XYZ file of C-alpha atoms in Angstrom:
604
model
C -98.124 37.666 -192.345
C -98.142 37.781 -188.490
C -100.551 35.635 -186.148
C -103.603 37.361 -185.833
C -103.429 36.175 -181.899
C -99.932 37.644 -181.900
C -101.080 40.564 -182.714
C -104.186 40.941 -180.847
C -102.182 39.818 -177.589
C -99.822 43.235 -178.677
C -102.851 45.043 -178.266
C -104.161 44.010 -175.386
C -100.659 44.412 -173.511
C -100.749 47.915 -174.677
C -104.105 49.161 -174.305
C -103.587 48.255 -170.042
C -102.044 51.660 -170.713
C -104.787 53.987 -170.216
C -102.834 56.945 -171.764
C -102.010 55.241 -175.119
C -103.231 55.848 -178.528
C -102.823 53.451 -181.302
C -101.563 54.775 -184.358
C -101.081 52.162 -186.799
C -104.048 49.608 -186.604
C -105.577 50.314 -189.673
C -102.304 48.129 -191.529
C -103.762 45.703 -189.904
C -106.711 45.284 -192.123
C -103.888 44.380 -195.205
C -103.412 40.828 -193.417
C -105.924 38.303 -194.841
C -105.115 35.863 -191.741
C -107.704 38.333 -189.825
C -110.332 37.601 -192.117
C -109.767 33.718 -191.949
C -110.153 34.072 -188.552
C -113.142 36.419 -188.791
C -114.399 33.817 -191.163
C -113.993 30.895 -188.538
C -115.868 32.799 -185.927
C -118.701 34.166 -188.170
C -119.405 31.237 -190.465
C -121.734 28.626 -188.928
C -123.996 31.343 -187.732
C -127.585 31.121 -189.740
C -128.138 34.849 -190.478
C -125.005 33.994 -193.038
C -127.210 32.555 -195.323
C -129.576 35.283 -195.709
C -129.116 37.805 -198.229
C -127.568 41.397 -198.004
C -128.988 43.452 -200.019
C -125.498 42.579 -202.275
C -127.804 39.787 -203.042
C -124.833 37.644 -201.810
C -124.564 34.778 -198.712
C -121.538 33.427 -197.039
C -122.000 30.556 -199.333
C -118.803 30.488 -202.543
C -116.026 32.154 -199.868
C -112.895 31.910 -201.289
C -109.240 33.755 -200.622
C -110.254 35.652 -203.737
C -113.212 37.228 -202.160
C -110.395 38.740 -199.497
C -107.977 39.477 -201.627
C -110.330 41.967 -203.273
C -111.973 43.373 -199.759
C -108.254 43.909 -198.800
C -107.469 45.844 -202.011
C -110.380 47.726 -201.407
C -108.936 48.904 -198.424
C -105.714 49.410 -199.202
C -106.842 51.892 -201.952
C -109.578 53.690 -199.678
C -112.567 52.658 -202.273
C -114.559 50.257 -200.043
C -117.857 51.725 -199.428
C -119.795 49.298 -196.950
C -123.191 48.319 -198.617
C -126.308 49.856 -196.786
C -128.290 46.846 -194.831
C -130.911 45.087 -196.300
C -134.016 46.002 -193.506
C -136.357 43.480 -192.036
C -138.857 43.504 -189.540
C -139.217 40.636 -186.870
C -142.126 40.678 -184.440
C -141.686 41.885 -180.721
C -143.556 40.194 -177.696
C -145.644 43.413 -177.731
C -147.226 42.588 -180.880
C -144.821 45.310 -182.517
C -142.342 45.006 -184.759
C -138.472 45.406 -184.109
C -136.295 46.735 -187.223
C -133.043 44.519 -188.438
C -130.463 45.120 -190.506
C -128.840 42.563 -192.461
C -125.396 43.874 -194.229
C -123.931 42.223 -196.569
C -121.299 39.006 -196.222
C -118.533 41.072 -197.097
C -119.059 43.741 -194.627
C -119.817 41.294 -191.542
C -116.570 39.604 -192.486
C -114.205 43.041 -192.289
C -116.821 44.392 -189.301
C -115.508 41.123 -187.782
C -111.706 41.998 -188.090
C -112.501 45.563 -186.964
C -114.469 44.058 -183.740
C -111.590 41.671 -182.531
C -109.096 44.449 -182.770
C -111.869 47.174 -181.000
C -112.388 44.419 -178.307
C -108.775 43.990 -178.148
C -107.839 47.580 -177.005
C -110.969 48.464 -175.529
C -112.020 45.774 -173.171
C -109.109 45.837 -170.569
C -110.187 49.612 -169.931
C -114.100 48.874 -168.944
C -115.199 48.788 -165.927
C -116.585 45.636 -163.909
C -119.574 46.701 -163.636
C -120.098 46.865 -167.239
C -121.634 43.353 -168.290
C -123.001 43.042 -172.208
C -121.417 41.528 -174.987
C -118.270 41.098 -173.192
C -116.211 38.145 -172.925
C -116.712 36.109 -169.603
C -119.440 38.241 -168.843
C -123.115 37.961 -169.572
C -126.759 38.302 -167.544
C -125.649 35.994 -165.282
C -122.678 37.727 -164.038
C -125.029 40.907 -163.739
C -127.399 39.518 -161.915
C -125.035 37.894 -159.675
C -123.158 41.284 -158.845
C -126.528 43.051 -158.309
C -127.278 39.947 -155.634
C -123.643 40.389 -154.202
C -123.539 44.123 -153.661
C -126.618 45.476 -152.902
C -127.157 44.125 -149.867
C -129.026 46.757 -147.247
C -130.013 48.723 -150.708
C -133.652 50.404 -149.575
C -134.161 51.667 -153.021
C -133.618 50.784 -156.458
C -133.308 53.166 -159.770
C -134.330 50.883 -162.978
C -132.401 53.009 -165.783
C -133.666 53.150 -169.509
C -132.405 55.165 -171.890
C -135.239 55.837 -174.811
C -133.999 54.466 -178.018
C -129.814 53.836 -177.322
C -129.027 52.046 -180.362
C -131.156 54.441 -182.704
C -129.950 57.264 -181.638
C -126.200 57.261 -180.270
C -124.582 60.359 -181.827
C -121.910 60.060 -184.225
C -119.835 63.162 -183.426
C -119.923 62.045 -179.953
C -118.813 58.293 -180.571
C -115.683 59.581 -183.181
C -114.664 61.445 -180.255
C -114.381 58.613 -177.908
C -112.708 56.381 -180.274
C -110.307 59.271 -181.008
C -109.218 59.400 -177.472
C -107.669 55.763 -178.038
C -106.852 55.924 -181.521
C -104.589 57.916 -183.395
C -105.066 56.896 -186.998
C -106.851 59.045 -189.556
C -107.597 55.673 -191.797
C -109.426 53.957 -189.340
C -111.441 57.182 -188.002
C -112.725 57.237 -191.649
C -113.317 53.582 -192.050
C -115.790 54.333 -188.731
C -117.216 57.055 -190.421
C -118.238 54.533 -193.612
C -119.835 52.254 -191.500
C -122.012 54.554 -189.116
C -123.291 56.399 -192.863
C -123.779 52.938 -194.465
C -127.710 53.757 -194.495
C -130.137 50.809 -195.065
C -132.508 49.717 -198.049
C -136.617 49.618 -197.142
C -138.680 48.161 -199.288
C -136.064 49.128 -202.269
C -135.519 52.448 -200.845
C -132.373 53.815 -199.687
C -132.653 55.745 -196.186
C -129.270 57.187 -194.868
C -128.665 56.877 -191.418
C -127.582 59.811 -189.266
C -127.455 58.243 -185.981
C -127.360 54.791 -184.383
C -125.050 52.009 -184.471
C -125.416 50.141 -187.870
C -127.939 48.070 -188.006
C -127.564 44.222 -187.574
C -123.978 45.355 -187.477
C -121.552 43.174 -185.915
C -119.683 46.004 -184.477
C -122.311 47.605 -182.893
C -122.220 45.658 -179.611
C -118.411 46.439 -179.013
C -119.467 50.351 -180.167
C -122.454 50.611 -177.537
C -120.001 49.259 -174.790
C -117.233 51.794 -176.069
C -120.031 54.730 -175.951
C -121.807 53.828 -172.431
C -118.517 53.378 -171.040
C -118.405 56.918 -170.532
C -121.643 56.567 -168.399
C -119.447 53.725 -166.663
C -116.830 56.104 -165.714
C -119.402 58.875 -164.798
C -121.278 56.720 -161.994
C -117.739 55.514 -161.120
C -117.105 59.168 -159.868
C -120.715 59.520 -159.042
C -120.590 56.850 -156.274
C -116.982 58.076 -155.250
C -118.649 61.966 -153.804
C -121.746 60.036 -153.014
C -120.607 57.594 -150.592
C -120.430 58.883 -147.433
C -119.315 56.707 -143.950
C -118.205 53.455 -143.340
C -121.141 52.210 -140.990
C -124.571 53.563 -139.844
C -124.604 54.639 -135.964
C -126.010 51.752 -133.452
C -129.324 53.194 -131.922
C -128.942 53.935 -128.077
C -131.468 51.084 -126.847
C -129.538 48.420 -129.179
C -126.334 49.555 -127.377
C -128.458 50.040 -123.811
C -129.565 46.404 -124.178
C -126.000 44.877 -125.620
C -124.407 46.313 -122.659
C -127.191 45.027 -120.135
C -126.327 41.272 -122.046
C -122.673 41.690 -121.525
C -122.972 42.273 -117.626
C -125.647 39.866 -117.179
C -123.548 37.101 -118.668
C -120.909 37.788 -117.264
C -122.679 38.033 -114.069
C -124.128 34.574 -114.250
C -120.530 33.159 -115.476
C -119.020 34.383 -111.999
C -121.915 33.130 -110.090
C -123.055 30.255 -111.633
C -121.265 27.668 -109.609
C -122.978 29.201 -106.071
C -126.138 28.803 -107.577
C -129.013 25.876 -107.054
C -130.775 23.823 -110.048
C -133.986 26.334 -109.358
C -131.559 29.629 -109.818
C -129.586 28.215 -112.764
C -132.727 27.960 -114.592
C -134.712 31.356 -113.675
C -131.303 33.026 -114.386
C -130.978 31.310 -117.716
C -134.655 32.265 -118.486
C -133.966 35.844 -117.832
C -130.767 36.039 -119.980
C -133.217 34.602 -122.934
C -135.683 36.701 -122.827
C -132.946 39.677 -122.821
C -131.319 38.039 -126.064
C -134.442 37.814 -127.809
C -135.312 41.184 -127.226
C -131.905 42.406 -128.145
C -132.186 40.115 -131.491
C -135.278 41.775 -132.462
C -134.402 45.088 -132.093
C -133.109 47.708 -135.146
C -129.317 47.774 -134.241
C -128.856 50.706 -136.480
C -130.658 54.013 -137.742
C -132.094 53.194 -140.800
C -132.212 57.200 -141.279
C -128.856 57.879 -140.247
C -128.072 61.035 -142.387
C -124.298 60.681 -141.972
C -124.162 57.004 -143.882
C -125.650 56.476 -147.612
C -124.302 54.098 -150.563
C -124.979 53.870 -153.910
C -124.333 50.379 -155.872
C -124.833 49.992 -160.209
C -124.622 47.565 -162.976
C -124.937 47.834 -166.192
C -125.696 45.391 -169.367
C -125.914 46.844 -172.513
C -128.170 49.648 -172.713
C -129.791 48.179 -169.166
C -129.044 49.138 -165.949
C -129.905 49.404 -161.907
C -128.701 51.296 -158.868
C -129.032 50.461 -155.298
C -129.077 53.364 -152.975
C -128.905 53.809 -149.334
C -130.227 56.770 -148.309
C -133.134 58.695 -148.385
C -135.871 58.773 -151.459
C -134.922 62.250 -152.239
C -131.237 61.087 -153.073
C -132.709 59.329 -155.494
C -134.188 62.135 -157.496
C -130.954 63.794 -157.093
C -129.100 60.865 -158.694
C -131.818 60.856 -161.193
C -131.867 63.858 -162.127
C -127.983 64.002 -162.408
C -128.003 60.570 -164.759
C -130.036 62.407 -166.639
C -128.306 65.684 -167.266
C -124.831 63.748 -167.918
C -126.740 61.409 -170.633
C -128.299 64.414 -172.442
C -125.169 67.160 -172.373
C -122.762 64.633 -172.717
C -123.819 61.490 -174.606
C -126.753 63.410 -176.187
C -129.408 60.706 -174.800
C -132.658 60.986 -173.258
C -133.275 59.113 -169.961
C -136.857 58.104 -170.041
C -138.750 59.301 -167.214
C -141.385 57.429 -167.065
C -139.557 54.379 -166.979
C -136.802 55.222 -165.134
C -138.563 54.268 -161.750
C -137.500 54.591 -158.294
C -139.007 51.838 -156.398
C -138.633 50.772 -152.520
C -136.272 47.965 -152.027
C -139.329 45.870 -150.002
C -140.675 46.063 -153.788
C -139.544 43.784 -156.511
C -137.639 46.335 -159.282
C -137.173 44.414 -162.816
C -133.870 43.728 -164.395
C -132.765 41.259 -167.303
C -135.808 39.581 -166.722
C -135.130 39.119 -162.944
C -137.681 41.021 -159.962
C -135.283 41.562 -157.536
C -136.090 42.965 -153.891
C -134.142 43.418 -150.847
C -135.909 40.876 -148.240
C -136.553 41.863 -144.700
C -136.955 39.218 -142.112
C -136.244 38.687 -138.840
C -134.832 35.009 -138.790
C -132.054 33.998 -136.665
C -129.053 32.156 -137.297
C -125.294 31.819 -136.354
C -122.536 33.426 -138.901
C -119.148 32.052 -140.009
C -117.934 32.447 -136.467
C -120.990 30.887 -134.479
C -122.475 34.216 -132.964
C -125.784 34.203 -133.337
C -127.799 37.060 -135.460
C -130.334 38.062 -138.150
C -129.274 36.318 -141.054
C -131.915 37.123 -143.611
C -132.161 40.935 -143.372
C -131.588 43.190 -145.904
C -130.534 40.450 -148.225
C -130.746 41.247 -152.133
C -132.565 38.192 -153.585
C -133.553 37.375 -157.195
C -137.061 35.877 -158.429
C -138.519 34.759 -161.475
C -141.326 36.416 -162.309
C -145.077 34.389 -163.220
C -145.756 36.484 -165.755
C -142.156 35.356 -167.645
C -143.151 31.664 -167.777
C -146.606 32.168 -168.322
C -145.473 34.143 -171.502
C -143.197 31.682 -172.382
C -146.029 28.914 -172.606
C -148.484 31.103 -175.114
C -145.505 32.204 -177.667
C -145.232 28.566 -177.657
C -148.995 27.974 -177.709
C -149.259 25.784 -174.873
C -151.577 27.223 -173.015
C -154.953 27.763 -173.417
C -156.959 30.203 -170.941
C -161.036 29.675 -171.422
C -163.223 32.447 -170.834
C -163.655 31.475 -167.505
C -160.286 32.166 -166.712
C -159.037 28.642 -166.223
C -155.950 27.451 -167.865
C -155.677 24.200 -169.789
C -152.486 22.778 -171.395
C -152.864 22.999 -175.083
C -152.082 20.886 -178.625
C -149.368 22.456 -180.607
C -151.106 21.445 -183.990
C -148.004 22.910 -185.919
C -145.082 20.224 -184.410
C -147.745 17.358 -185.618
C -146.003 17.041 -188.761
C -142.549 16.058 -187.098
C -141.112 13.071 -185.925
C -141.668 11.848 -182.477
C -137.914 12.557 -181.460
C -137.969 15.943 -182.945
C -141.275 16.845 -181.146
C -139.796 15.751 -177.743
C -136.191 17.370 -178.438
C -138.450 20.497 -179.459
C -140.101 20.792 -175.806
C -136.611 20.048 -173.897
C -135.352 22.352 -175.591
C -137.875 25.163 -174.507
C -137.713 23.879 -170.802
C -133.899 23.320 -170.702
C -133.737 26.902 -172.345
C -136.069 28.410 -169.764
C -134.653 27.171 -166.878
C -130.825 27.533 -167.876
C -131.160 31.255 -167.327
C -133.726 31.238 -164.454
C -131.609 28.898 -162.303
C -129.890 31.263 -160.180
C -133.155 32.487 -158.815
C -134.342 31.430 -155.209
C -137.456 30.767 -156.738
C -136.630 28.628 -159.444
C -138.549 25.626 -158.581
C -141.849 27.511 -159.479
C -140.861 26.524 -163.246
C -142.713 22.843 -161.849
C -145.866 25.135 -163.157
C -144.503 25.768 -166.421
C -143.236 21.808 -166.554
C -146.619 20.617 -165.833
C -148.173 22.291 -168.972
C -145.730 21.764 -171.272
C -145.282 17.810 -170.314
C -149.588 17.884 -171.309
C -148.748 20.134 -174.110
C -146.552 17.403 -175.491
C -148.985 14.788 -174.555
C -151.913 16.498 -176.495
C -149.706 17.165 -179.263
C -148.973 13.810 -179.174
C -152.721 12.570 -178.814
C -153.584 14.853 -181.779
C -150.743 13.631 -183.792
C -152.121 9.711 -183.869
C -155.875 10.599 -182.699
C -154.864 9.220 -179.075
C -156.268 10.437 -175.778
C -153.860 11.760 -173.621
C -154.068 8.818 -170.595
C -153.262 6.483 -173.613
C -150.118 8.675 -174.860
C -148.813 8.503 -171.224
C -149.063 5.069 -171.263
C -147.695 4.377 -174.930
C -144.473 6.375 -174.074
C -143.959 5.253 -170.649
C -140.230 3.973 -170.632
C -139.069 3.212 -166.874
C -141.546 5.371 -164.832
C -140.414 8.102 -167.081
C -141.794 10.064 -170.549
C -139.370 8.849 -173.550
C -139.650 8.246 -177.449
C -137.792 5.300 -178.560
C -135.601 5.891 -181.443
C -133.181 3.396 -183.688
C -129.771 4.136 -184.201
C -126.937 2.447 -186.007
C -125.762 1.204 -182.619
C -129.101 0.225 -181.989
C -132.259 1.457 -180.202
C -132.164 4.263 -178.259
C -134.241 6.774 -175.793
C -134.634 10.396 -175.508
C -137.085 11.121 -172.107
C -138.949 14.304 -171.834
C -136.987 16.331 -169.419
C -136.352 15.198 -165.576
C -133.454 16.715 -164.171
C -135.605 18.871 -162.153
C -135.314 22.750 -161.443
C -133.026 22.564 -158.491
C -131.246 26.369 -157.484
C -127.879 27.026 -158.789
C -126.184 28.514 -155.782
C -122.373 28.863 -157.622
C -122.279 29.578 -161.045
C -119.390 27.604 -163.107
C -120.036 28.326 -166.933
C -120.763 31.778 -166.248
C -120.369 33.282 -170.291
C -122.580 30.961 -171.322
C -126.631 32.062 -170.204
C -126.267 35.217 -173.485
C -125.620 32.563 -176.603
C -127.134 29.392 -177.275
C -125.059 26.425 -177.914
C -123.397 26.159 -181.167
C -124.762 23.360 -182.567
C -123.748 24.612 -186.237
C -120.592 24.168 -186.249
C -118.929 20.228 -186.501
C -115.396 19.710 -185.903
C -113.122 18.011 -188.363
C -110.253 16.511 -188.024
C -108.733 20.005 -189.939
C -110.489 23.600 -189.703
C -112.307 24.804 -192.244
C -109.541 27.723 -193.626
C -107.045 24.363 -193.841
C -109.611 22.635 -195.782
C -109.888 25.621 -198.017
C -106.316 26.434 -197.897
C -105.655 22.393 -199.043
C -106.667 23.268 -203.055
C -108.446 20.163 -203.370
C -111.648 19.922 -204.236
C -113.397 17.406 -201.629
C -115.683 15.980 -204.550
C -113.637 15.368 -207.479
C -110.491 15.767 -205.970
C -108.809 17.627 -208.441
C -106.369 20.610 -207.416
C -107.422 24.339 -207.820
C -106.267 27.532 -207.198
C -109.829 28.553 -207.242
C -111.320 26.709 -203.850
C -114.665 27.889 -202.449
C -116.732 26.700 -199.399
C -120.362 25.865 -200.187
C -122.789 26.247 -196.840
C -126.040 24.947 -196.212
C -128.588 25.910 -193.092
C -129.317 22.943 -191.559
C -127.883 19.052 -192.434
C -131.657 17.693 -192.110
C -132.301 19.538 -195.179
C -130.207 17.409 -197.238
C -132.006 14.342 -198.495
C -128.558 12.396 -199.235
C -129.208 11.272 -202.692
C -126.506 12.945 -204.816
C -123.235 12.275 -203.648
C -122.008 15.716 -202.641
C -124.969 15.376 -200.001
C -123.888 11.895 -198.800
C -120.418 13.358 -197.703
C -121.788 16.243 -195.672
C -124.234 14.231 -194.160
C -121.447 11.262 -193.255
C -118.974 13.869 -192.137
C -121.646 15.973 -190.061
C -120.591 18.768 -192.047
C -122.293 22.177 -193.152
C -119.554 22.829 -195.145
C -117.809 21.178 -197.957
C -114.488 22.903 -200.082
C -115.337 22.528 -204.055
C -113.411 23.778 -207.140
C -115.378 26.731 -208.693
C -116.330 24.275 -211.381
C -118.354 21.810 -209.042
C -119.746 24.622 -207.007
C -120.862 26.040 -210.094
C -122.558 22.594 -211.140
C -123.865 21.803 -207.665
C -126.195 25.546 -208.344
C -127.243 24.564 -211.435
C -128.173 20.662 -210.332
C -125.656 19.304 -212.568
C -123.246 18.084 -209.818
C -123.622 14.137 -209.237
């Protein structure tokens, strides 16, 4: 079977073709070295371990399990199962559905994503930003920050409902323009009708990306590309000039400057001390009027621009020009999305706001700044250096929100705010209450860092470091001047922990919430680190692939991987537990006969 790299790498070389169709990439779903690979990526993830409404987990995969997906396929009988549905709360107090599809369908959705991703992603746009590789908020936010400088008004786009209600007709035909292969139109087609189960109730689904669906990230990119593409032209007949006209006094007082320092140049040996220094004076004054005055026509009707980013279903546009361009571009969005997507911009909160106002985006307020500060540029002339600068802010009310889904702050009825006891960490250990908080402030701060107003997260610091102090205090019935003192470890917070190589300390957090001017990891603010995952010394398919059972060490043609959610949870008693926990594993490779014991208890 061929190198699932190999072939992805085949793809991607082709697909830089706009013009080509693949015809033969549903053969590709006969090669079970795809789903290892799918299985590598997809394992250590939690959701794995809940049920589909198959009743089945990740936990037990074996080659068989493939074997019989892949003959599924060959044959044209797989039927993806419909998504068991669950509802998780949203910070509105409302809930948000999920989908969770079963094991078996996330592993071949998987497969079908790398290859989508594979002859899809060299053909998107770079302004296009979600669930792409190298790419994330960050990158986004950085663009917007980058290329809308002199924007005077921003459009915040939202489209009511995308992943509800993308049409399927619609979507087919996109894909169709890539792909020529009737197999893997159809396979689409099963997955988009999947339907879900409610409360024991099958619902079909008859628009939408499937739900929970691993695919449906790659899918939303592959159906707002076309909106991508649109705005590309958009900007293309909007743009109009290369610079806005300088106003007559900015010229009239740039070519009184000119003469009068050149003037003083050719005179300035002839003149006395007393001269040099009215002279000097005079030129000054002439600067700084010259330095505060508009150099252009902010209403110049003969120069407009119009900047956009997208993430996902998110996105903004900059525009220079007038507020009734705007409307225009609006209105036009809107059209495009309904005739040719079959979406519905919402117009209520598709605002147009003045760039001296802070528009909201990814979580960011971002405004264009006026000021009038001088300074010198690259080449030492000196000008306004601060005006019509795009910066990026972290909003109050993010933080603040932040601190009571944590319940860590308390506000009284007199409006004052108090730092408050998280009663439900009391029943942890010390280092697992403190590793709780850094967590929260490392997690908060990791994707506000790039804001020039960062250091206004010392206001969320200061109530979580008393949160964790009362939390403490309530924990051993301490005040919270005596916890302070009781954890004091060099002039900083720290619990003091023992470790085989001794004691140990983990401080509260104190690197500080210094700007991040140049962004290095920049793929990395969308996914939390994987902390699931511990490397061996051989990956997990060779492990499986070995047919020996890691307990009793006994050959078998009939491997499977058990999984379990988190290593803490194993008490290391039984000896199956002992090696997972020694080997920081979350896996281990038994026989079906000791995986089959190890359900039933009877294993050790």
């Amino acid at each position: 079977m061929r190198n699932p790299e190999v072939v992805l790498d085949n793809l991607i070389s082709k697909s830089k073709d706009r013009n080509y169709r693949f015809d033969r990439l549903y053969r590709n779903l006969y090669n079970p070295e795809f789903y290892y690979q799918a299985y590598e990526n997809i394992y250590a993830k939690l959701g794995n371990m809940t049920e589909g409404s198959d009743g089945k987990t990740v936990d037990g995969f074996n080659t068989q399990r493939v074997e019989r997906l892949i003959e599924s396929l060959k044959n044209e009988t797989y039927q993806p199962q419909p998504s068991r549905r669950v509802y998780i709360p949203k910070a509105n107090g409302k809930k948000r559905p999920l989908g969770i599809p079963s094991f078996d369908d996330k592993l071949l959705q998987e497969v079908v994503r790398m290859i989508l991703e594979a002859i899809c992603d060299r053909t998107f746009l770079e302004t296009s930003h979600g669930f792409r590789k190298n790419r994330s908020c960050h990158t986004a936010l950085e663009q917007v920050r980058g290329t809308f400088t002199g924007v005077r008004w921003f459009i915040e786009g939202d489209i009511e409902g995308f992943f509800d209600n993308i049409d399927y007709h619609v979507l087919i035909d996109i894909l169709k323009k890539r792909i020529d292969d009737s197999k893997w139109i159809r396979l689409m087609w099963k997955f988009l009708r999947a339907g879900f189960v409610d409360d024991w109730k099958f619902h079909k689904t008859f628009s939408g990306t499937p739900q929970g669906g691993i695919i449906s990230p790659t899918l939303s990119n592959i159906y707002l590309h076309e909106l991508d593409v649109f705005m590309k032209e958009y900007i293309k007949a909007f743009d109009k000039g290369t610079k806005r006209k300088t106003t007559s006094i900015k010229r009239y007082l740039e070519i009184k400057a000119y003469r009068m320092r050149k003037k003083l140049k050719n005179e300035w040996t002839g003149l006395s001390q007393e001269h040099r220094g009215e002279r000097l004076k005079q030129y000054k004054e002439l600067r700084a009027r010259l330095l505060s005055t508009q150099s252009t026509n902010p209403m110049d009707s003969d120069f407009r621009k119009l900047k956009y980013t997208r993430y996902a279903d998110d996105f903004i546009i900059g525009v220079i020009g007038s507020k009734e361009d705007c409307l225009f571009i609006k209105e036009d969005i809107t059209m495009f999305l309904k005739n040719k997507l079959k979406l519905n911009l919402s117009q209520e909160k598709t605002l147009v706001t003045n760039s001296v106002q802070k528009a909201r985006f990814l979580g960011y307020d971002i405004m264009v700044a006026r000021g009038m500060s001088i300074g010198t540029d690259g080449k030492g002339f000196t000008k306004r250096t601060r005006n019509y600068i795009c910066k990026l802010y972290l909003p109050q009310d993010k933080w603040v929100k932040k601190l009571k889904e944590y319940g860590a702050l308390e506000i009284t009825p007199d409006g004052k705010w108090k730092p408050k006891c998280r009663t439900y960490l009391k029943d942890l250990d010390d280092i697992e209450i403190v590793n709780t908080f850094n967590s929260e402030i490392r997690g908060l701060y990791n994707y506000y860092k790039i804001a020039n107003n960062v250091s206004n997260l010392h206001k969320f610091y200061h109530f979580m470091k008393f949160s964790f102090a009362k939390t403490l205090g309530s924990k051993y019935n301490m005040s919270v001047a005596k916890m302070m003192a009781k954890y004091k470890v060099n002039g900083e917070i720290g619990v003091k922990y023992e470790t085989k190589k001794g004691q140990k300390i983990m401080y509260f957090y104190k690197d500080g919430f210094k700007r991040v001017r140049k962004l290095t990891n920049i793929h990395d603010a969308d996914t939390l680190p994987n902390t699931l995952k511990f490397g061996g010394t051989t990956s997990l398919m060779d492990r499986l692939k070995a047919a020996q059972c890691e307990f009793c060490s006994k050959s078998s043609n009939e491997m499977e991987i058990h999984h379990v959610k988190k290593l803490k949870d194993l008490k290391g008693k039984k000896k199956w537990e002992y090696f997972m926990i020694a080997r920081r594993r979350k896996t281990i490779a038994l026989c079906r006969e000791c995986h089959t014991a190890l359900h039933s208890g009877k294993l050790d």
